[in-house]
Tab-separated table of C-alpha atoms in Angstrom:
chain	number	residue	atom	x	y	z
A	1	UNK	CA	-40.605	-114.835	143.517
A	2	UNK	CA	-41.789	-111.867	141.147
A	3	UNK	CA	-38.544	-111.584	139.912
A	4	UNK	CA	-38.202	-115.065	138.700
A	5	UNK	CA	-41.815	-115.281	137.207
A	6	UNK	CA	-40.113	-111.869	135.282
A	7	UNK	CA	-37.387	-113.219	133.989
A	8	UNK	CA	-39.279	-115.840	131.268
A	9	UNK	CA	-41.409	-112.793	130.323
A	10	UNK	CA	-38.026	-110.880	129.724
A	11	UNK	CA	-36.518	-113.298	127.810
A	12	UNK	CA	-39.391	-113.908	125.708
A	13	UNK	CA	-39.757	-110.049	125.099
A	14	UNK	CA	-35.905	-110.117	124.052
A	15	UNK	CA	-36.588	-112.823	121.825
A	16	UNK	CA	-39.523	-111.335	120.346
A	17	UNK	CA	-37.973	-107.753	119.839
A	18	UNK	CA	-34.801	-109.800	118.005
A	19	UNK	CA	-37.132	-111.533	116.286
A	20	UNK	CA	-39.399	-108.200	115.021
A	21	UNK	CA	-35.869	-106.585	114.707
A	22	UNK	CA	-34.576	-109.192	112.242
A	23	UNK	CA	-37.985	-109.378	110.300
A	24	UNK	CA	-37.761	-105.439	109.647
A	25	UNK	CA	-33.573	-106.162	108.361
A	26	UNK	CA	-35.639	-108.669	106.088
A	27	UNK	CA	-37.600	-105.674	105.013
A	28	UNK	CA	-35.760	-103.531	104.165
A	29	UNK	CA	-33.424	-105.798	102.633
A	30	UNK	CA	-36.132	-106.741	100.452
A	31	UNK	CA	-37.211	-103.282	99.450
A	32	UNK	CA	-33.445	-102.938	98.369
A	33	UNK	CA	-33.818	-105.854	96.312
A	34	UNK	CA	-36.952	-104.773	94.810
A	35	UNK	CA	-35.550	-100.984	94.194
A	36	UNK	CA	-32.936	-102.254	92.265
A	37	UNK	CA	-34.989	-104.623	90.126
A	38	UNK	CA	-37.088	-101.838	89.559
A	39	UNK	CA	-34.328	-100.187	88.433
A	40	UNK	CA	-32.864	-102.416	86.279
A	41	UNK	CA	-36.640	-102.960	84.262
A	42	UNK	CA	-36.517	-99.337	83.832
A	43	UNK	CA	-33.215	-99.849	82.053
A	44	UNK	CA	-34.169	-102.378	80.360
A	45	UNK	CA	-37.356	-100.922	78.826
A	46	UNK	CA	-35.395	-97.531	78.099
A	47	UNK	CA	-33.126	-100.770	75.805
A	48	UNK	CA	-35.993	-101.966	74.335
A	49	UNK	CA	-37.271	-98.525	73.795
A	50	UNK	CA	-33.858	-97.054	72.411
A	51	UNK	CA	-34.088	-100.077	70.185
A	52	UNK	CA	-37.438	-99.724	68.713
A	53	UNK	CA	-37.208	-96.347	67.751
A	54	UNK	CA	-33.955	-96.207	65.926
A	55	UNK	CA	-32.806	-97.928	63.205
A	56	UNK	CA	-29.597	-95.834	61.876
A	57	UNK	CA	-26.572	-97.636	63.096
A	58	UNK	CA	-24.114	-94.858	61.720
A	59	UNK	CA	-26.409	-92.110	64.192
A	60	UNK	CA	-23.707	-91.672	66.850
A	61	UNK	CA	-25.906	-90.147	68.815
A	62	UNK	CA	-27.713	-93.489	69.456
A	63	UNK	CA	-24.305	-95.250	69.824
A	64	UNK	CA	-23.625	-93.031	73.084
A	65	UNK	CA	-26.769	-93.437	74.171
A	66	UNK	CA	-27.254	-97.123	73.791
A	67	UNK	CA	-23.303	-97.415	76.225
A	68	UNK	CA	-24.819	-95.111	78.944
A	69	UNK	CA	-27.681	-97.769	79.140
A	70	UNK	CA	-25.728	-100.772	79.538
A	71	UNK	CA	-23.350	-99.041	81.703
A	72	UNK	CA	-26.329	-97.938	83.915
A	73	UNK	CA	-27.810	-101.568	83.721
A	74	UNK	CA	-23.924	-102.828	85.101
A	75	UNK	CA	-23.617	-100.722	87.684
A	76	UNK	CA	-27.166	-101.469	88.384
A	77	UNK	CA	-26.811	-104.979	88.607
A	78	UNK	CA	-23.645	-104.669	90.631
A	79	UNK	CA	-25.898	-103.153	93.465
A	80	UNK	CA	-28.401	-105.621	92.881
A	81	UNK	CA	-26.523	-108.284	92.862
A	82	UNK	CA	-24.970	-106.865	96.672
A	83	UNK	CA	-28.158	-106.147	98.291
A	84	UNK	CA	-29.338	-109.804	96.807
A	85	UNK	CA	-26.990	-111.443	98.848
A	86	UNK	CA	-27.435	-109.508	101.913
A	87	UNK	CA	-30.994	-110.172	101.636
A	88	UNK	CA	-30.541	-113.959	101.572
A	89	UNK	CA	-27.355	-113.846	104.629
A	90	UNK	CA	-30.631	-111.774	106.382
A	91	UNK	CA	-33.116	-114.300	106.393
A	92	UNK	CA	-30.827	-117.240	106.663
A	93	UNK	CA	-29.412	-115.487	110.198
A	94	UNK	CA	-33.375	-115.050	111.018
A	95	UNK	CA	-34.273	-118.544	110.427
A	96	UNK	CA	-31.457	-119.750	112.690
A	97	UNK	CA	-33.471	-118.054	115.923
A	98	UNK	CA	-36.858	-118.371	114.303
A	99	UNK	CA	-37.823	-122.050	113.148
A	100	UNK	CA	-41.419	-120.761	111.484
A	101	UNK	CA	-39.927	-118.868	109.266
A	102	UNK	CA	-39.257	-120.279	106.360
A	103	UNK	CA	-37.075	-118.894	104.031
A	104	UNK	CA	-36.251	-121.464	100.774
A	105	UNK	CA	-38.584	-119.290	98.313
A	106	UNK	CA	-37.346	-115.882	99.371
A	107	UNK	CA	-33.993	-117.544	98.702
A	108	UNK	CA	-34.939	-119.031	95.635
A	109	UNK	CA	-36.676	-116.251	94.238
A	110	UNK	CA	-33.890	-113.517	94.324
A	111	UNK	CA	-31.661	-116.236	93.226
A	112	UNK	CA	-33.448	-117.043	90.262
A	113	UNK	CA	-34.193	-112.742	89.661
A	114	UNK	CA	-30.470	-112.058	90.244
A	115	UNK	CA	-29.658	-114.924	87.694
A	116	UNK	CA	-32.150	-113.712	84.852
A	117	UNK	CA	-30.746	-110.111	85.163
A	118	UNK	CA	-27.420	-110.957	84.282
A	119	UNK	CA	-28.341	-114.140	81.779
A	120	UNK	CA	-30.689	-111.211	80.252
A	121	UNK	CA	-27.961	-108.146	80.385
A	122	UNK	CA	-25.367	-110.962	79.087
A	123	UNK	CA	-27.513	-111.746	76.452
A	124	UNK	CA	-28.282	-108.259	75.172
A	125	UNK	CA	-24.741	-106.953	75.640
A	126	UNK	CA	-23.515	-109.559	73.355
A	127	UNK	CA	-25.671	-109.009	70.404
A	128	UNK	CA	-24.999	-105.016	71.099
A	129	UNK	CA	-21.497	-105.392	70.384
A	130	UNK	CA	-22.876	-107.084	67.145
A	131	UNK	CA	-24.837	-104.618	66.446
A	132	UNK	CA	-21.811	-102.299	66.731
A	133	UNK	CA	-19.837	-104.391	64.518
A	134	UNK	CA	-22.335	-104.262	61.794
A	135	UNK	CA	-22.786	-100.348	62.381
A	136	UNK	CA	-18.881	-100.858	60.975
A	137	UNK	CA	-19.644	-103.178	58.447
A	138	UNK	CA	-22.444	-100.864	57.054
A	139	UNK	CA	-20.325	-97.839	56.980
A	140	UNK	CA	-18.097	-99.564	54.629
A	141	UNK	CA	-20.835	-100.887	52.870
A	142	UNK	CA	-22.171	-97.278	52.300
A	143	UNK	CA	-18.832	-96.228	51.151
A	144	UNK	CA	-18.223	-99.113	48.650
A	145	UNK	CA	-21.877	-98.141	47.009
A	146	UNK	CA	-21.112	-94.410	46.897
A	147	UNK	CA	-17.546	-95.349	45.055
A	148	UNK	CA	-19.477	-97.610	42.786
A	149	UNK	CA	-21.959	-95.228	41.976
A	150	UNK	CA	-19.636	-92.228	41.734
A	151	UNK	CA	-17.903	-94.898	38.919
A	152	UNK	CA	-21.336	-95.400	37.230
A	153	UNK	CA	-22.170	-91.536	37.134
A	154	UNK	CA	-19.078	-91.217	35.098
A	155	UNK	CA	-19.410	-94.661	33.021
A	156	UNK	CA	-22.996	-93.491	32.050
A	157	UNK	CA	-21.730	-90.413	31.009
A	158	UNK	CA	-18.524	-91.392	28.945
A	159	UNK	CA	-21.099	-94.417	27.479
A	160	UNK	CA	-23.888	-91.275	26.103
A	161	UNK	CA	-20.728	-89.634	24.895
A	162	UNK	CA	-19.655	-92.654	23.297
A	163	UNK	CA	-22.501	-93.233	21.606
A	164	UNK	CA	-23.469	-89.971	20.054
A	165	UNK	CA	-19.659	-90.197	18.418
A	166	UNK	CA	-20.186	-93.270	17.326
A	167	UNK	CA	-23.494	-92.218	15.100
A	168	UNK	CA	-21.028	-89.769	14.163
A	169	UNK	CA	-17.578	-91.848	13.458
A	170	UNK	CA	-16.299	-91.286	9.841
A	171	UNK	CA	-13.049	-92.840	9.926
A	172	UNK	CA	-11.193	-95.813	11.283
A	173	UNK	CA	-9.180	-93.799	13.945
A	174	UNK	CA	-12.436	-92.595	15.600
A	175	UNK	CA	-14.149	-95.912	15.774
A	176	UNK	CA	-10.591	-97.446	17.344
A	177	UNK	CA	-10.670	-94.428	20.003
A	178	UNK	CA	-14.144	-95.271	20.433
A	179	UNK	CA	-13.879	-98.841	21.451
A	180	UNK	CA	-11.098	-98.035	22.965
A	181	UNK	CA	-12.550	-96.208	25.259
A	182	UNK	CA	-15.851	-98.288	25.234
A	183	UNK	CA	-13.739	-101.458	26.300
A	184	UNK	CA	-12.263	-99.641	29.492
A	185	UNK	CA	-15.615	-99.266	30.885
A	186	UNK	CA	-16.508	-102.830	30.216
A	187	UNK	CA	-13.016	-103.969	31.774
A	188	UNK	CA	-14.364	-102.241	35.162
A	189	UNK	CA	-17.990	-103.482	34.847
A	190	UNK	CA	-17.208	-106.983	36.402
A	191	UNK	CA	-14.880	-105.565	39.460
A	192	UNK	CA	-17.556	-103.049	40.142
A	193	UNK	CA	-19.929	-105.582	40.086
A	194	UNK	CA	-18.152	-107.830	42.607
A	195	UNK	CA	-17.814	-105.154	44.842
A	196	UNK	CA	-21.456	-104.664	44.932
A	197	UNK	CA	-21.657	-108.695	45.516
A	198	UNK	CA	-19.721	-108.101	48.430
A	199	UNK	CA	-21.169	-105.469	49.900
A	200	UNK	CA	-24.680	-107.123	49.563
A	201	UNK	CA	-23.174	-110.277	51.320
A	202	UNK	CA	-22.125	-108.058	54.391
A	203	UNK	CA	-26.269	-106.599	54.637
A	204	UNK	CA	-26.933	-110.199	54.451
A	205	UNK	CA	-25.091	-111.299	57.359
A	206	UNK	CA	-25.929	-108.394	59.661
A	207	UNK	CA	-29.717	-109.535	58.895
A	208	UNK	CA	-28.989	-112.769	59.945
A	209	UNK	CA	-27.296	-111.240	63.068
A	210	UNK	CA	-29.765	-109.136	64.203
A	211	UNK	CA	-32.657	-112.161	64.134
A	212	UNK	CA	-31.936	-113.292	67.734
A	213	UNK	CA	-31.908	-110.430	69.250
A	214	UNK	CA	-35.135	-109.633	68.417
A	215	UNK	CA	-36.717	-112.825	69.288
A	216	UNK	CA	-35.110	-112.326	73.092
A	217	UNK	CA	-36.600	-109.281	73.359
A	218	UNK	CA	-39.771	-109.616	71.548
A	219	UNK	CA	-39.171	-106.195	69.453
A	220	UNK	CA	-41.385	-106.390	66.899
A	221	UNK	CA	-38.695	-104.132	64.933
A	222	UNK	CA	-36.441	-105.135	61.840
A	223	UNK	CA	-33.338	-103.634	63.453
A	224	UNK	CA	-31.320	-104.556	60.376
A	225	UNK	CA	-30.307	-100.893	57.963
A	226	UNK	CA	-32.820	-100.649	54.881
A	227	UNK	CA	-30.495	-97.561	53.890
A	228	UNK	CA	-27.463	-100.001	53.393
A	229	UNK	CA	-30.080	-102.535	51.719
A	230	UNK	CA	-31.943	-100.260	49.279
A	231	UNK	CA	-28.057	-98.383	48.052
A	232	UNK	CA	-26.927	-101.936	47.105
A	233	UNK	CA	-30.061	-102.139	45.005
A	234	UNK	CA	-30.144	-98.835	43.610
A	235	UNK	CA	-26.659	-99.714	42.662
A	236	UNK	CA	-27.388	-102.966	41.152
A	237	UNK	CA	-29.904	-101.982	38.953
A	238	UNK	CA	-27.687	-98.692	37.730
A	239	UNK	CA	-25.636	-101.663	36.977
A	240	UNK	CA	-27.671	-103.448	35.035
A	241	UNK	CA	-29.128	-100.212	33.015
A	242	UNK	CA	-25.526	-99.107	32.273
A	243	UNK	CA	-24.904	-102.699	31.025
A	244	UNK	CA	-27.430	-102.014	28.979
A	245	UNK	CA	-26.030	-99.199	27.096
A	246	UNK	CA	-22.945	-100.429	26.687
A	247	UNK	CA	-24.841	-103.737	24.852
A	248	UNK	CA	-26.083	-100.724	22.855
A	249	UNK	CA	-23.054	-98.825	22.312
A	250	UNK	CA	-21.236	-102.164	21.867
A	251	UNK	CA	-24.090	-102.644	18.709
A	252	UNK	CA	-23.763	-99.363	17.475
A	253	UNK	CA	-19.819	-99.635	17.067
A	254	UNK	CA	-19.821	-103.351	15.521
A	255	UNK	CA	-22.833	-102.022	13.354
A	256	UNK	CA	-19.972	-99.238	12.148
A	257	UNK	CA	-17.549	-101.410	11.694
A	258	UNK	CA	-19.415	-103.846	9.673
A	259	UNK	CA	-20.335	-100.834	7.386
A	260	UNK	CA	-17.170	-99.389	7.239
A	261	UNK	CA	-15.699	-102.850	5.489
A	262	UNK	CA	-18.595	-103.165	3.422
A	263	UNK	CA	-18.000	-99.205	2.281
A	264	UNK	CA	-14.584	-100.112	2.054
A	265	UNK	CA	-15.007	-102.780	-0.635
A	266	UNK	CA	-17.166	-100.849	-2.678
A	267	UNK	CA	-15.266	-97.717	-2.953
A	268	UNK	CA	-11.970	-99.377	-3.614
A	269	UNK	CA	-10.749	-99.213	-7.352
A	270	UNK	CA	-7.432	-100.165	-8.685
A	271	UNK	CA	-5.347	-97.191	-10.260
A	272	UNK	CA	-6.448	-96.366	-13.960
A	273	UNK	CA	-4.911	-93.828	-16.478
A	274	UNK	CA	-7.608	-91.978	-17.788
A	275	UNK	CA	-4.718	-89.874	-19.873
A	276	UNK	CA	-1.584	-91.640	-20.449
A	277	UNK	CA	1.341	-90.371	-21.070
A	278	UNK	CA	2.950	-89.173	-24.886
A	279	UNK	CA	6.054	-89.289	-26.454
A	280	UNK	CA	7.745	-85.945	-27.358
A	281	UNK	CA	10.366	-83.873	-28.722
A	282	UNK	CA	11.684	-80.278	-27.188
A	283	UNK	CA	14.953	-78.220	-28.160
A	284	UNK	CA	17.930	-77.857	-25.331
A	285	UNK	CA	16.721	-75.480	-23.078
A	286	UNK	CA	13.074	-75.372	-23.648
A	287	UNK	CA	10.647	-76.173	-20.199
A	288	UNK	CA	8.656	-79.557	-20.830
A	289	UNK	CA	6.266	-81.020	-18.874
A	290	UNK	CA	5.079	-84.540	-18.523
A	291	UNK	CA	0.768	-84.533	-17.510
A	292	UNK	CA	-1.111	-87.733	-16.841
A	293	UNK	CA	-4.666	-88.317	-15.679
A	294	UNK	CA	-5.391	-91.001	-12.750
A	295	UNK	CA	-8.709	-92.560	-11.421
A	296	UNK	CA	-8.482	-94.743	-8.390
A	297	UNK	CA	-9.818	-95.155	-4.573
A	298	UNK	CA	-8.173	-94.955	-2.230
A	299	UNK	CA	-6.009	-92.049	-3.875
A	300	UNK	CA	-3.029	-93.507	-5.219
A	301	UNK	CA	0.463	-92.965	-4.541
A	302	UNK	CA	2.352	-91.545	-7.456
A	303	UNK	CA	5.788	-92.217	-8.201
A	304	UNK	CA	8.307	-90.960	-11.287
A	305	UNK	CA	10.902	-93.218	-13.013
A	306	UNK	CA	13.441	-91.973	-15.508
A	307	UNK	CA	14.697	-95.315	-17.446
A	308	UNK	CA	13.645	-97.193	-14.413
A	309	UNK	CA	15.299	-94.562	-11.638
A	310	UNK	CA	13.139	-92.701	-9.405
A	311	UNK	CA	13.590	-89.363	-9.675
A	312	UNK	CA	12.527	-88.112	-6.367
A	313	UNK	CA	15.835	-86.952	-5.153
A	314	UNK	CA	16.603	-84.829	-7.966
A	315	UNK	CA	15.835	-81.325	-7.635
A	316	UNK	CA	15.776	-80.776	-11.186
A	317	UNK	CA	12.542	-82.302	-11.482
A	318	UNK	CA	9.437	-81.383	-10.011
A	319	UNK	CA	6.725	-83.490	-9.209
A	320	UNK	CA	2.771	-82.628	-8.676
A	321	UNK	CA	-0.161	-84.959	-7.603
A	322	UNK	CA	-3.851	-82.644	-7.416
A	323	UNK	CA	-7.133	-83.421	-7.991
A	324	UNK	CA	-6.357	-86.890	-10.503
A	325	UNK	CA	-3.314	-85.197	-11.744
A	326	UNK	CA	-0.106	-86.090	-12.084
A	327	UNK	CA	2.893	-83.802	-13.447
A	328	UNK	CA	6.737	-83.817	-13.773
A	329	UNK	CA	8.143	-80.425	-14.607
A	330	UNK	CA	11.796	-79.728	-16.031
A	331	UNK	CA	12.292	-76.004	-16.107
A	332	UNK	CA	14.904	-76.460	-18.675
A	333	UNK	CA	15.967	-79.557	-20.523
A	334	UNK	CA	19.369	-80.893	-21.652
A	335	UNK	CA	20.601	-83.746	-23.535
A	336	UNK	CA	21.030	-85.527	-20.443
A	337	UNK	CA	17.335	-85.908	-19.673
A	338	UNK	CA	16.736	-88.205	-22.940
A	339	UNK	CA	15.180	-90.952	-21.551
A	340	UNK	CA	12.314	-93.178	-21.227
A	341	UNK	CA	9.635	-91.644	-18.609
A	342	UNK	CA	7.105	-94.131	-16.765
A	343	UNK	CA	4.804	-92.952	-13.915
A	344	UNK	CA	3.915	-95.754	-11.027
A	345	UNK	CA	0.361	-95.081	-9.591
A	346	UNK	CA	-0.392	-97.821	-7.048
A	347	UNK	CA	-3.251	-98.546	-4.019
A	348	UNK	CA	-5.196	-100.921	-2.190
A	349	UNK	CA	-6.598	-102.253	-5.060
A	350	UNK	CA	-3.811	-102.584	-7.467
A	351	UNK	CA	-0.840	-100.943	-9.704
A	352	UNK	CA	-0.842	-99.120	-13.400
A	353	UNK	CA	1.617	-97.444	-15.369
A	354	UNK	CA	2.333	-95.065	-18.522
A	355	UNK	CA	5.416	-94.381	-19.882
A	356	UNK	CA	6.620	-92.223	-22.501
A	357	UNK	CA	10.086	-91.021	-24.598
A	358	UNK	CA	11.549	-87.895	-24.172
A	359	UNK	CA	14.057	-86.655	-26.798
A	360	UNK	CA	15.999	-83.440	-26.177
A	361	UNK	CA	17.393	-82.018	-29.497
A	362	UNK	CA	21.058	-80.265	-29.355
């Protein structure tokens, strides 16, 4: 008799123990659960903290750091993720033995936890890898800038250079060299331009890119590089003030051109004999020389006929052009040089000519 009024009492002792048994599996399923949730806000505020205090994409430093996080938060979420479903297989076993337990919100709510996690690690892992990309995309940026500006240093300079020689220019030659060298600088101005274009479109795009992630997770941080931003600047407006100064140098040398034609015309005058030649008479033997003045700009170019023949081949005549005037020397005469003499003088601005008889006596 005592032993069967026992055996309900055992049975509902066994069942209550299971029950108590399962409930602390529950437990400590659930602390799991919680630990690694824990765990993975920690990581994710060490993100957002990482985040708001650096803004330096080229810091590699931060790049190492920032991988260790989301490798934590992976492995982290692998563990959650395990102890999540153990949790759930827990209370589901439980409710089969225990019908007032009731398990649909425990369910529910690590379902929904484990599914934010990973939406919310998916979500920041993909605009980190665009962060990374534009961490690229600035480093080139930087070193477009620095090649542009390393071009402008030296265009700025050659351009003050430029323009002190052209106050200075005398002659044609200089002011060729000088916009010579004047038009190779503006040749480059539009390719270095574009470049800057370019590299101004690239900060513009990482901008863009960087706009989500902030709204997801509610930085109030511009995550975007003012360092790229404000070199593309600087180098615009260098840009503009060296455009400047080659307007100014391009003024200076059309300003010294326009002179130089005007000086040009006034100082040109045709040839004029200002002593012509005369007629003479020497004895066989003697030295004679013909002398004739000339007045003309540019200097002329001189040139001796004998009867129509130029005479610059013969070595028996010697010919002198200094200072306005001309001279043919023969260091001793013969019959042979009776003849009619006529000296050519000839320049931009026109021709003249004396002539004159020379008789040689026997």
């Amino acid at each position: 008799m005592e032993s069967a009024l026992k055996s309900p009492l055992t049975r509902q002792n066994l069942e209550l123990n299971k029950i108590l048994n399962n409930y602390w599996i529950i437990c400590e399923k659930s602390l799991q659960v919680h630990k690694f949730a824990k765990e993975l806000e920690c990581s994710f505020e060490s993100l957002d903290a990482l985040l708001s205090s650096n803004r330096n994409f080229t810091n590699p430093k931060l790049t190492a750091q920032m991988n260790e996080v989301f490798r934590m938060i992976e492995e982290t979420l692998t563990q959650e993720r395990q102890q999540g479903e153990k949790f759930v297989s827990s209370v589901k076993e439980s409710a089969k033995t225990d019908a007032k337990l009731r398990v649909e919100n425990a369910i529910e709510w690590v379902h929904n936890m484990l599914n934010e996690h990973e939406r919310r690690f998916y979500t920041v892992n993909e605009h980190w890898r665009n962060w990374q990309d534009n961490r690229v995309h600035e480093e080139k940026v930087v070193r477009m800038v620095e090649e542009v500006q390393m071009w402008q240093e030296e265009s700025v300079e050659i351009v003050r250079i430029l323009i002190d020689k052209a106050k200075q220019a005398k002659t044609e030659l200089e002011r060729k060299e000088i916009k010579r060298k004047m038009d190779e600088v503006i040749k480059q101005l539009p390719k270095q331009k574009d470049r800057l274009h370019e590299a101004e479109q690239i900060t513009k795009s990482a901008q863009s890119n960087f706009h989500p992630l902030i709204l997801l997770l509610e930085l109030k941080v511009n995550l975007t590089s003012d360092e790229a931003f404000e070199r593309v600047e600087m180098a615009k407006r260098k840009c503009r003030d060296l455009e400047e100064r080659v307007t100014e140098l391009r003024s200076t040398v059309e300003t010294l051109e326009q002179l130089a034609v005007q000086q040009e015309k006034e100082v040109i005058r045709a040839p004029v004999f200002t002593v012509q030649l005369r007629d003479a008479q020497v004895d066989e033997g003697s030295r004679f020389e013909f002398s004739a003045s000339v007045d003309g700009q540019p200097t002329p170019h001189i040139q001796w006929l004998k009867d129509g023949r130029d005479v610059r081949d013969n070595v028996d005549y010697r010919q002198n052009y200094s200072k306005g005037v001309a001279t043919l020397t023969i260091e001793e005469t013969f019959v042979e040089d009776t003849a009619t003499y006529t000296i050519l003088a000839e320049n931009t601005g026109g021709k003249a000519q004396s002539s004159a008889r020379l008789i040689v006596k026997c």
